[in-house]
Amino acid sequence: MENLYQIKRICCVGAGYVGGPTMAVIADNCPEIEINVVDRNVERIKSWNSKDLSKLPVFEKGLSEIISRTRDKNLFFNTQIDFAIENADMIFISVNTPIKSIGLGAGQTSDLKWVESCARQISIKAKGHTIVVEKSTLPVRTAKTIKDILFASEDQLAVNNKKTFSVLSNPEFLAEGSAISDLEEPDRILIGGEDSKSIDTLAAIYCKWVPLEKIIKTNLWSSELSKLTSNAFLAQRISSINSISAICEASGADVYEVANAVGKDSRIGAKFLKPGPGFGGSCFKKDILNLVYLCNFFGLKEVANFWESIVNINQWQQDRIYKKIVESLFGNISGKKIAILGFAFKAGTNDTRESPAITISRNLLIEGAELAIHDPKVQSEQIASSLEYGYEIKESDSQDLITNERRWRFYKDIYKAAEDSHALIIITEWNEYRELDWEKISKKMYKPSWVFDTRGILDKSNIQKYGIKIWQLGDGSGND
Ligand code: UDX
Ligand code: ADP
């Protein structure tokens, strides 16, 4: 133990999808450590402190139970960023790192302005020795930026030697929807750094609940690159099976049979081979684009093209689904009501970042369709901001219906969404969509009625028996 730093207080800057759940699990397993999760977004902090646990800003199974055990005991959510930094022995940087929207590298690399401002705040406010941990997923060599900023202030104070830093990379591998179990029973914990005492100190925290053999220690750059590579490999599997879904439809094969047969090879494995409307979420596209940017930076054009094609196939999959819908509805959807079932990027989360529902809905709206959107977890305000239509949301007379002008409406009732619609599109694989009453739906829809199942969750024959036409992703049986 004498070779470790003593950690009494942790500060996590950024109370988002990553910071909140990660700190909750650390607090739950380390009651002796005081953890302050700080954010400059006052509303977000208010939600984390909300008495009604259903109002937490992140919806994750098991999270509210942990919050009720730890909040205001050793886990605190507040906006006193400077104070928390000053008093922390270890600081996690868990701020947002979206793809840059303007300037050099726009659309390709992460915008590091939040990371940089956070590093500057730390460099000014930290006291004594502070271990700074990169938690957000960042482009490789971001640790260098953080180090340059921190160590500049270290140099300034070198005379009285009061302020020192170690920078570690400790990427997060949690997936939304299973965040708590991913954090409680991770496949591995990755800690990259140069200073073994700091690495061991962070490892000792995880050792409270993670077996030692699951903790991997690497250099800083390997850790940063491993995170990008893990996400790129996962996304690559999805684009691979999605590309095969198109061949299945053309050739008479069934993509679920193919995925099952391929996944049985123990060298390949069955996970991340589910075909769908394309991957969404805040990480996959951003991380691949960061990898592509890095390859181009190092002059590795062929490698950059290889990884870029994964993102291109993902876009193509979303576009081809939308085209299939328009073609099936006689090439004209103007004024036709179409029900979108599911707006989250996957089931089990209320997150819509990069959701395929956004691209597909936008394209259908551009063609003139009127959309009836349902999602059991996503709020209509969130859909409005994702679709960027910017109209003011108005409550309608009906309790379960909120309207946004007349182009799209949010429905809480799936059957009302289906009423008078020409087509119903399953985009998110929510369980409630597996158990719909198709007889009831068939009576409400326009004829010919269409169902487009982009997740392969519906029982085709049960739908066809009510006279509804169905298209399922990767189902080539129509070619027989
Ligand atoms: C991902 C990584 O899994 C996680 O390790 C990393 O830390 C963050 O990014 P997340 O984005 O939460 O997590 O979700 P994930 O379950 O990986 O799904 C991403 C997207 O791929 C979703 O849109 C999902 O529907 C899609 N997907 C996933 C498929 O289409 N098929 C699959 O087989 C698996
Ligand atoms: P992630 O999915 O990576 O957790 P989020 O966008 O959900 O990303 O959360 C990041 C959070 O970081 C946001 O709530 C944002 O307000 C916060 N944030 C960004 N920069 C700073 C900063 N310099 N100080 C405090 N909070 C910050």
Coordinates of C-alpha atoms and ligand atoms in Angstrom, one line a residue:
M1 CA 0.0 0.0 0.0
E2 CA 2.9 2.4 0.6
N3 CA 3.4 2.4 -3.2
L4 CA 0.0 3.9 -3.8
Y5 CA -1.3 7.4 -3.6
Q6 CA -4.0 7.9 -1.0
I7 CA -7.3 8.7 -2.6
K8 CA -9.9 10.3 -0.3
R9 CA -11.8 12.4 -2.8
I10 CA -12.6 11.9 -6.5
C11 CA -14.0 14.5 -8.7
C12 CA -15.6 13.7 -12.0
V13 CA -16.1 16.5 -14.5
G14 CA -19.1 15.8 -16.6
A15 CA -22.4 14.2 -15.3
G16 CA -23.4 12.6 -18.5
Y17 CA -24.1 9.0 -19.7
V18 CA -20.6 8.0 -18.8
G19 CA -19.7 10.1 -15.8
G20 CA -22.9 9.5 -13.8
P21 CA -23.2 5.7 -13.9
T22 CA -19.4 5.2 -13.7
M23 CA -19.1 7.3 -10.5
A24 CA -22.2 5.7 -9.0
V25 CA -20.7 2.2 -9.3
I26 CA -17.3 3.4 -7.9
A27 CA -19.1 5.1 -5.0
D28 CA -21.1 1.9 -4.3
N29 CA -18.0 -0.2 -4.2
C30 CA -15.7 2.3 -2.4
P31 CA -17.8 3.8 0.5
E32 CA -14.6 5.3 2.0
I33 CA -14.0 7.6 -1.0
E34 CA -16.0 10.8 -1.4
I35 CA -17.1 11.4 -5.0
N36 CA -18.2 14.7 -6.4
V37 CA -19.7 14.6 -9.9
V38 CA -19.7 18.1 -11.2
D39 CA -21.2 19.7 -14.3
R40 CA -21.9 23.2 -15.5
N41 CA -25.3 22.1 -16.7
V42 CA -27.4 23.2 -13.8
E43 CA -30.5 21.3 -15.0
R44 CA -28.6 18.1 -15.4
I45 CA -27.3 18.3 -11.9
K46 CA -30.8 19.1 -10.6
S47 CA -32.1 15.9 -12.3
W48 CA -29.3 13.8 -10.8
N49 CA -30.4 15.2 -7.4
S50 CA -34.1 14.7 -8.0
K51 CA -36.0 12.9 -5.2
D52 CA -38.1 11.1 -7.8
L53 CA -35.6 8.6 -9.1
S54 CA -37.5 8.1 -12.3
K55 CA -36.4 11.6 -13.2
L56 CA -32.6 10.8 -13.3
P57 CA -31.1 12.1 -16.5
V58 CA -29.9 8.6 -17.5
F59 CA -32.2 5.6 -17.7
E60 CA -30.2 2.5 -16.8
K61 CA -31.4 -0.7 -15.2
G62 CA -30.1 -0.9 -11.6
L63 CA -28.9 2.8 -11.6
S64 CA -31.6 4.2 -9.4
E65 CA -31.0 1.6 -6.7
I66 CA -27.3 2.5 -6.6
I67 CA -28.1 6.2 -6.6
S68 CA -30.5 5.7 -3.6
R69 CA -27.8 3.8 -1.7
T70 CA -25.0 6.3 -2.3
R71 CA -26.3 9.7 -3.1
D72 CA -25.6 12.3 -0.4
K73 CA -23.6 9.6 1.5
N74 CA -20.4 9.4 -0.5
L75 CA -21.7 10.4 -3.9
F76 CA -22.6 14.1 -4.6
F77 CA -23.8 15.8 -7.7
N78 CA -23.2 19.6 -7.8
T79 CA -22.1 22.5 -9.9
Q80 CA -19.2 23.6 -7.7
I81 CA -16.6 22.6 -10.2
D82 CA -13.6 24.6 -8.9
F83 CA -14.2 23.5 -5.3
A84 CA -14.4 19.8 -6.3
I85 CA -11.3 20.1 -8.4
E86 CA -9.3 21.8 -5.7
N87 CA -10.1 19.1 -3.2
A88 CA -9.7 16.0 -5.4
D89 CA -6.9 13.5 -5.3
M90 CA -8.1 12.0 -8.6
I91 CA -10.1 13.7 -11.3
F92 CA -12.0 12.0 -14.1
I93 CA -12.5 13.9 -17.3
S94 CA -15.9 12.7 -18.6
V95 CA -17.0 15.6 -20.7
N96 CA -18.6 15.5 -24.2
T97 CA -16.4 15.0 -27.2
P98 CA -18.8 15.2 -30.3
I99 CA -17.5 15.3 -33.8
K100 CA -16.5 18.8 -34.8
S101 CA -19.1 20.6 -36.7
I102 CA -17.0 23.5 -38.1
G103 CA -13.4 24.3 -38.8
L104 CA -10.4 22.0 -39.4
G105 CA -11.3 18.4 -39.2
A106 CA -15.1 19.2 -39.2
G107 CA -17.2 16.0 -39.6
Q108 CA -14.1 13.9 -39.0
T109 CA -12.5 14.4 -35.6
S110 CA -13.7 15.1 -32.1
D111 CA -14.3 18.6 -30.9
L112 CA -11.9 18.8 -27.9
K113 CA -13.0 22.2 -26.7
W114 CA -14.7 20.8 -23.6
V115 CA -11.7 18.6 -22.8
E116 CA -9.3 21.5 -23.2
S117 CA -11.4 23.9 -21.1
C118 CA -11.7 21.2 -18.4
A119 CA -7.9 20.6 -18.5
R120 CA -7.3 24.3 -18.1
Q121 CA -9.7 24.5 -15.1
I122 CA -7.9 21.6 -13.5
S123 CA -4.5 23.1 -14.2
I124 CA -5.5 26.3 -12.4
K125 CA -7.5 24.9 -9.5
A126 CA -5.9 21.5 -8.6
K127 CA -3.6 21.4 -5.5
G128 CA -0.9 19.0 -4.5
H129 CA -0.5 15.8 -6.6
T130 CA -3.5 15.0 -8.8
I131 CA -4.1 12.0 -10.9
V132 CA -6.1 13.1 -14.0
V133 CA -8.0 10.3 -15.7
E134 CA -9.3 10.5 -19.3
K135 CA -12.6 8.7 -19.2
S136 CA -14.3 10.2 -22.3
T137 CA -13.5 8.5 -25.5
L138 CA -10.9 10.6 -27.2
P139 CA -8.8 10.7 -30.3
V140 CA -5.4 9.0 -29.9
R141 CA -2.8 11.3 -28.4
T142 CA -5.4 13.6 -26.6
A143 CA -3.5 12.7 -23.4
K144 CA -0.6 14.7 -24.9
T145 CA -2.9 17.8 -25.1
I146 CA -4.0 17.3 -21.5
K147 CA -0.5 16.8 -20.4
D148 CA 0.8 19.9 -22.2
I149 CA -1.9 22.0 -20.5
L150 CA -1.4 20.5 -17.0
F151 CA 2.3 20.4 -17.1
A152 CA 2.6 24.0 -18.2
S153 CA 1.0 25.0 -14.9
E154 CA 3.2 22.5 -13.1
D155 CA 6.3 24.2 -14.6
Q156 CA 5.1 27.6 -13.5
L157 CA 4.9 26.4 -9.9
A158 CA 8.1 24.3 -10.1
V159 CA 9.8 26.6 -7.7
N160 CA 7.8 25.7 -4.7
N161 CA 6.8 22.4 -6.2
K162 CA 3.2 22.5 -5.0
K163 CA 1.3 21.1 -8.0
T164 CA 2.0 17.9 -9.9
F165 CA 0.0 15.7 -12.2
S166 CA -0.1 12.2 -13.6
V167 CA -2.3 11.6 -16.7
L168 CA -4.0 8.2 -17.2
S169 CA -6.2 6.9 -19.9
N170 CA -9.0 4.7 -18.6
P171 CA -11.5 4.3 -21.4
E172 CA -15.1 3.3 -20.7
F173 CA -16.5 0.2 -22.4
L174 CA -20.1 0.5 -21.1
A175 CA -22.9 0.1 -23.5
E176 CA -26.1 1.9 -22.9
G177 CA -28.9 -0.2 -21.6
S178 CA -26.4 -2.5 -19.9
A179 CA -24.2 0.2 -18.3
I180 CA -24.5 -1.0 -14.7
S181 CA -23.8 -4.7 -15.4
D182 CA -21.0 -3.6 -17.8
L183 CA -19.5 -1.5 -14.9
E184 CA -20.1 -4.1 -12.2
E185 CA -18.8 -7.1 -14.2
P186 CA -16.5 -5.6 -16.9
D187 CA -14.7 -7.9 -19.5
R188 CA -11.6 -5.8 -18.7
I189 CA -10.5 -2.6 -17.2
L190 CA -7.9 -0.8 -19.3
I191 CA -5.5 1.7 -17.6
G192 CA -2.8 3.4 -19.7
G193 CA -0.1 5.6 -18.4
E194 CA 3.5 6.3 -17.7
D195 CA 3.6 6.5 -14.0
S196 CA 3.2 3.1 -12.4
K197 CA 2.3 4.4 -8.9
S198 CA -0.7 6.3 -10.4
I199 CA -1.7 3.3 -12.5
D200 CA -1.6 1.0 -9.5
T201 CA -3.6 3.6 -7.5
L202 CA -6.4 3.5 -10.0
A203 CA -6.1 -0.3 -10.3
A204 CA -6.5 -0.6 -6.5
I205 CA -9.9 1.3 -6.7
Y206 CA -11.2 -1.1 -9.4
C207 CA -9.8 -4.1 -7.5
K208 CA -12.5 -3.5 -4.9
W209 CA -14.9 -5.3 -7.2
V210 CA -13.1 -6.4 -10.4
P211 CA -10.8 -9.5 -10.4
L212 CA -7.1 -8.5 -10.7
E213 CA -6.6 -10.5 -13.9
K214 CA -9.1 -8.4 -15.7
I215 CA -7.1 -5.2 -15.2
I216 CA -4.9 -4.5 -18.2
K217 CA -2.1 -2.0 -17.9
T218 CA -0.6 -0.4 -21.0
N219 CA 1.1 2.7 -22.2
L220 CA -1.1 5.8 -22.7
W221 CA -1.3 5.5 -26.5
S222 CA -2.2 1.8 -26.6
S223 CA -5.0 2.5 -24.1
E224 CA -6.4 5.3 -26.2
L225 CA -6.1 3.3 -29.5
S226 CA -7.5 0.1 -27.9
K227 CA -10.8 2.0 -27.2
L228 CA -11.1 3.3 -30.7
T229 CA -10.2 -0.1 -32.1
S230 CA -12.7 -2.0 -30.0
N231 CA -15.5 0.2 -31.2
A232 CA -14.3 0.1 -34.7
F233 CA -14.2 -3.8 -34.6
L234 CA -17.7 -4.0 -33.2
A235 CA -19.1 -1.5 -35.7
Q236 CA -17.3 -3.4 -38.5
R237 CA -19.2 -6.6 -37.6
I238 CA -22.5 -4.8 -37.8
S239 CA -21.7 -3.3 -41.2
S240 CA -20.5 -6.7 -42.4
I241 CA -23.7 -8.4 -41.5
N242 CA -25.8 -5.5 -42.8
S243 CA -24.0 -5.7 -46.2
I244 CA -24.8 -9.4 -46.2
S245 CA -28.5 -8.6 -45.4
A246 CA -28.7 -6.9 -48.8
I247 CA -27.2 -10.0 -50.6
C248 CA -29.7 -12.2 -48.8
E249 CA -32.7 -10.1 -50.0
A250 CA -31.3 -10.3 -53.6
S251 CA -30.4 -14.0 -53.5
G252 CA -33.1 -15.8 -51.5
A253 CA -31.0 -16.4 -48.4
D254 CA -32.1 -15.4 -44.9
V255 CA -29.7 -13.2 -43.0
Y256 CA -30.7 -14.6 -39.6
E257 CA -29.9 -18.1 -40.8
V258 CA -26.6 -16.9 -42.3
A259 CA -25.7 -15.0 -39.1
N260 CA -26.5 -18.0 -37.0
A261 CA -24.4 -20.3 -39.1
V262 CA -21.5 -17.9 -39.3
G263 CA -21.6 -17.0 -35.6
K264 CA -21.4 -20.7 -34.6
D265 CA -17.7 -20.7 -35.7
S266 CA -16.0 -20.2 -32.4
R267 CA -13.4 -18.1 -34.1
I268 CA -16.0 -15.6 -35.2
G269 CA -18.6 -15.8 -32.4
A270 CA -22.3 -14.9 -32.3
K271 CA -22.2 -11.5 -30.8
F272 CA -22.7 -8.2 -32.7
L273 CA -24.0 -10.0 -35.8
K274 CA -27.5 -8.8 -35.6
P275 CA -28.6 -7.1 -38.8
G276 CA -30.5 -3.9 -38.5
P277 CA -31.1 -0.4 -39.8
G278 CA -27.5 0.5 -39.0
F279 CA -25.6 1.3 -35.9
G280 CA -26.3 4.4 -33.9
G281 CA -25.2 5.8 -30.5
S282 CA -22.7 8.3 -29.6
C283 CA -19.6 6.2 -30.0
F284 CA -19.3 4.0 -33.1
K285 CA -19.4 6.6 -35.9
K286 CA -17.4 9.2 -33.9
D287 CA -14.7 6.7 -33.0
I288 CA -14.3 5.3 -36.5
L289 CA -14.1 8.9 -37.9
N290 CA -11.5 9.6 -35.4
L291 CA -9.6 6.5 -36.5
V292 CA -9.9 7.6 -40.1
Y293 CA -8.7 11.1 -39.3
L294 CA -5.7 9.6 -37.5
C295 CA -4.8 7.3 -40.4
N296 CA -5.0 10.2 -42.8
F297 CA -2.8 12.3 -40.5
F298 CA -0.2 9.6 -40.6
G299 CA -0.5 9.2 -44.4
L300 CA -2.2 5.8 -44.2
K301 CA -4.7 6.4 -46.9
E302 CA -5.6 2.7 -47.6
V303 CA -6.2 2.1 -43.9
A304 CA -8.3 5.2 -43.7
N305 CA -10.4 4.0 -46.7
F306 CA -10.9 0.6 -45.1
W307 CA -12.4 2.0 -41.9
E308 CA -14.3 4.8 -43.6
S309 CA -16.2 2.1 -45.7
I310 CA -17.7 0.8 -42.4
V311 CA -19.4 4.2 -41.9
N312 CA -20.4 4.4 -45.5
I313 CA -22.1 1.0 -45.4
N314 CA -23.9 2.2 -42.3
Q315 CA -25.3 5.2 -44.1
W316 CA -26.1 3.2 -47.2
Q317 CA -28.1 0.7 -45.1
Q318 CA -30.3 3.5 -43.7
D319 CA -30.8 5.0 -47.2
R320 CA -31.7 1.7 -48.8
I321 CA -34.4 1.1 -46.1
Y322 CA -35.9 4.5 -46.8
K323 CA -35.9 3.9 -50.5
K324 CA -37.5 0.5 -50.1
I325 CA -40.4 2.1 -48.2
V326 CA -40.9 4.8 -50.8
E327 CA -40.8 2.2 -53.7
S328 CA -43.2 -0.1 -51.9
L329 CA -45.7 2.7 -51.4
F330 CA -45.9 3.2 -55.2
G331 CA -43.0 5.7 -55.3
N332 CA -45.2 8.4 -53.6
I333 CA -45.5 9.0 -49.9
S334 CA -46.6 12.7 -50.0
G335 CA -49.4 13.2 -47.5
K336 CA -49.3 9.6 -46.4
K337 CA -49.3 8.8 -42.7
I338 CA -46.4 6.5 -41.8
A339 CA -45.9 5.2 -38.3
I340 CA -42.3 5.0 -36.9
L341 CA -42.1 2.5 -34.1
G342 CA -39.0 3.3 -32.1
F343 CA -36.8 6.4 -32.1
A344 CA -34.0 5.4 -29.6
F345 CA -30.8 4.1 -31.3
K346 CA -31.4 0.7 -29.7
A347 CA -33.8 -0.8 -27.2
G348 CA -33.2 -0.2 -23.5
T349 CA -32.1 3.4 -23.7
N350 CA -33.8 6.8 -24.2
D351 CA -30.8 8.0 -26.2
T352 CA -31.3 9.1 -29.8
R353 CA -27.8 10.1 -30.7
E354 CA -27.0 9.0 -34.3
S355 CA -30.2 6.9 -34.3
P356 CA -31.1 5.4 -37.7
A357 CA -34.6 6.7 -36.9
I358 CA -33.4 10.2 -37.5
T359 CA -32.0 9.7 -41.0
I360 CA -35.0 7.5 -42.1
S361 CA -37.6 9.9 -40.6
R362 CA -35.9 13.0 -42.1
N363 CA -35.9 11.4 -45.5
L364 CA -39.5 10.4 -45.3
L365 CA -40.4 13.9 -44.2
I366 CA -38.6 15.4 -47.1
E367 CA -40.6 13.1 -49.4
G368 CA -43.8 14.7 -47.9
A369 CA -44.9 11.9 -45.5
E370 CA -46.7 12.6 -42.2
L371 CA -45.0 10.7 -39.5
A372 CA -46.6 9.2 -36.4
I373 CA -43.7 8.5 -34.0
H374 CA -43.8 6.2 -31.0
D375 CA -41.1 5.3 -28.5
P376 CA -41.7 4.0 -25.0
K377 CA -38.8 5.9 -23.5
V378 CA -37.9 8.9 -25.7
Q379 CA -39.6 12.2 -25.0
S380 CA -41.2 14.2 -27.8
E381 CA -38.9 17.2 -27.1
Q382 CA -35.9 14.9 -27.8
I383 CA -37.4 13.8 -31.1
A384 CA -38.1 17.4 -32.0
S385 CA -34.5 18.4 -31.4
S386 CA -33.2 15.3 -33.3
L387 CA -35.3 16.1 -36.3
E388 CA -34.2 19.7 -36.2
Y389 CA -37.6 20.9 -37.4
G390 CA -37.6 23.4 -34.7
Y391 CA -41.3 24.0 -34.4
E392 CA -42.7 24.8 -31.1
I393 CA -44.2 21.7 -29.5
K394 CA -47.9 22.1 -28.5
E395 CA -49.9 19.8 -26.2
S396 CA -53.0 18.8 -28.1
D397 CA -56.5 18.2 -26.6
S398 CA -55.8 14.5 -26.4
Q399 CA -53.8 13.4 -23.4
D400 CA -51.7 10.9 -25.3
L401 CA -50.9 13.0 -28.3
I402 CA -48.5 15.9 -28.7
T403 CA -48.3 17.6 -32.0
N404 CA -45.5 19.4 -33.8
E405 CA -47.2 21.4 -36.6
R406 CA -48.7 18.7 -38.9
R407 CA -45.6 17.0 -40.2
W408 CA -44.9 14.6 -37.4
R409 CA -46.7 13.7 -34.2
F410 CA -45.6 11.9 -31.2
Y411 CA -48.0 9.2 -30.0
K412 CA -48.0 7.4 -26.6
D413 CA -50.4 4.8 -28.0
I414 CA -49.1 2.5 -30.7
Y415 CA -52.6 1.7 -32.0
K416 CA -53.4 5.4 -32.4
A417 CA -50.2 5.8 -34.3
A418 CA -51.2 3.0 -36.6
E419 CA -54.6 4.5 -37.3
D420 CA -55.1 5.6 -40.9
S421 CA -51.4 4.9 -41.6
H422 CA -50.2 3.4 -44.9
A423 CA -47.1 1.8 -43.3
L424 CA -45.6 1.0 -40.0
I425 CA -41.8 0.8 -39.6
I426 CA -40.1 -1.0 -36.8
I427 CA -36.8 0.8 -36.1
T428 CA -36.0 0.0 -32.5
E429 CA -36.3 -3.5 -31.2
W430 CA -38.5 -2.7 -28.1
N431 CA -40.2 -5.7 -26.6
E432 CA -43.7 -4.2 -26.8
Y433 CA -43.4 -4.2 -30.6
R434 CA -43.0 -8.0 -30.6
E435 CA -46.4 -8.5 -28.9
L436 CA -48.7 -6.2 -31.0
D437 CA -52.3 -7.1 -31.7
W438 CA -52.1 -7.4 -35.5
E439 CA -55.7 -8.1 -36.0
K440 CA -56.5 -4.7 -34.3
I441 CA -53.8 -2.9 -36.3
S442 CA -55.0 -4.4 -39.6
K443 CA -58.4 -2.9 -39.1
K444 CA -57.0 0.6 -38.4
M445 CA -54.5 0.9 -41.3
Y446 CA -55.1 2.0 -44.9
K447 CA -55.1 -0.7 -47.5
P448 CA -52.7 -1.9 -48.9
S449 CA -51.0 -1.8 -45.5
W450 CA -47.3 -2.3 -45.2
V451 CA -45.0 -3.2 -42.3
F452 CA -41.3 -2.8 -42.6
D453 CA -39.4 -4.7 -40.0
T454 CA -35.8 -3.5 -39.9
R455 CA -35.0 -5.5 -36.8
G456 CA -36.4 -8.9 -37.7
I457 CA -38.5 -9.1 -34.6
L458 CA -41.9 -9.8 -36.0
D459 CA -43.6 -13.1 -36.9
K460 CA -44.2 -12.7 -40.6
S461 CA -47.0 -15.3 -41.0
N462 CA -48.9 -13.8 -38.1
I463 CA -49.0 -10.4 -39.8
Q464 CA -49.6 -11.7 -43.3
K465 CA -52.7 -13.6 -42.1
Y466 CA -54.4 -10.3 -41.5
G467 CA -53.8 -9.1 -45.1
I468 CA -50.8 -6.9 -44.2
K469 CA -47.8 -6.9 -46.5
I470 CA -44.5 -7.3 -44.7
W471 CA -40.9 -6.6 -45.7
Q472 CA -38.2 -7.9 -43.3
L473 CA -34.6 -6.9 -43.5
G474 CA -32.4 -9.6 -45.0
D475 CA -35.3 -11.9 -45.9
G476 CA -34.9 -13.1 -49.4
S477 CA -37.8 -15.6 -49.4
G478 CA -39.7 -13.5 -51.9
N479 CA -37.2 -14.6 -54.5
D480 CA -38.2 -18.3 -54.3
Ligands
UDX1 C1 -21.0 1.0 -27.8 C2 -20.1 -0.1 -27.3 O1 -20.8 -1.4 -27.3 C3 -19.5 0.2 -25.9 O2 -18.5 -0.8 -25.6 C4 -18.8 1.6 -26.0 O3 -18.3 1.9 -24.8 C5 -19.8 2.6 -26.5 O4 -20.4 2.2 -27.7 P1 -23.5 1.6 -27.3 O5 -23.4 2.6 -28.3 O6 -24.2 1.9 -26.0 O7 -22.1 0.9 -26.9 O8 -24.5 0.4 -27.9 P2 -24.2 -1.0 -28.6 O9 -25.0 -2.0 -27.8 O10 -22.8 -1.3 -28.8 O11 -25.0 -0.7 -29.9 C6 -24.6 0.2 -30.9 C7 -25.4 0.2 -32.1 O12 -25.2 -1.0 -32.9 C8 -27.0 0.2 -31.8 O13 -27.6 1.1 -32.8 C9 -27.4 -1.2 -32.0 O14 -28.8 -1.3 -32.4 C10 -26.4 -1.6 -33.2 N1 -26.2 -3.1 -33.2 C11 -25.6 -3.7 -32.1 C12 -26.6 -3.8 -34.3 O15 -27.2 -3.3 -35.2 N2 -26.4 -5.2 -34.3 C13 -25.7 -5.8 -33.3 O16 -25.5 -7.0 -33.4 C14 -25.3 -5.1 -32.2
ADP2 P1 -21.0 11.3 -22.4 O1 -21.9 10.4 -23.2 O2 -19.6 11.2 -22.9 O3 -21.1 11.1 -20.9 P2 -22.6 13.7 -22.2 O4 -22.8 14.7 -23.3 O5 -23.8 12.8 -21.8 O6 -21.4 12.8 -22.7 O7 -22.1 14.4 -20.9 C1 -21.0 15.3 -20.9 C2 -21.3 16.3 -19.8 O8 -20.1 17.1 -19.6 C3 -22.4 17.3 -20.1 O9 -23.4 17.3 -19.2 C4 -21.7 18.7 -20.1 O10 -22.5 19.7 -19.6 C5 -20.5 18.4 -19.3 N1 -19.3 19.4 -19.5 C6 -18.7 19.6 -20.6 N2 -17.6 20.4 -20.4 C7 -17.6 20.7 -19.1 C8 -16.7 21.5 -18.2 N3 -15.7 22.2 -18.7 N4 -17.1 21.6 -16.9 C9 -18.1 20.9 -16.4 N5 -18.9 20.1 -17.2 C10 -18.7 20.0 -18.5

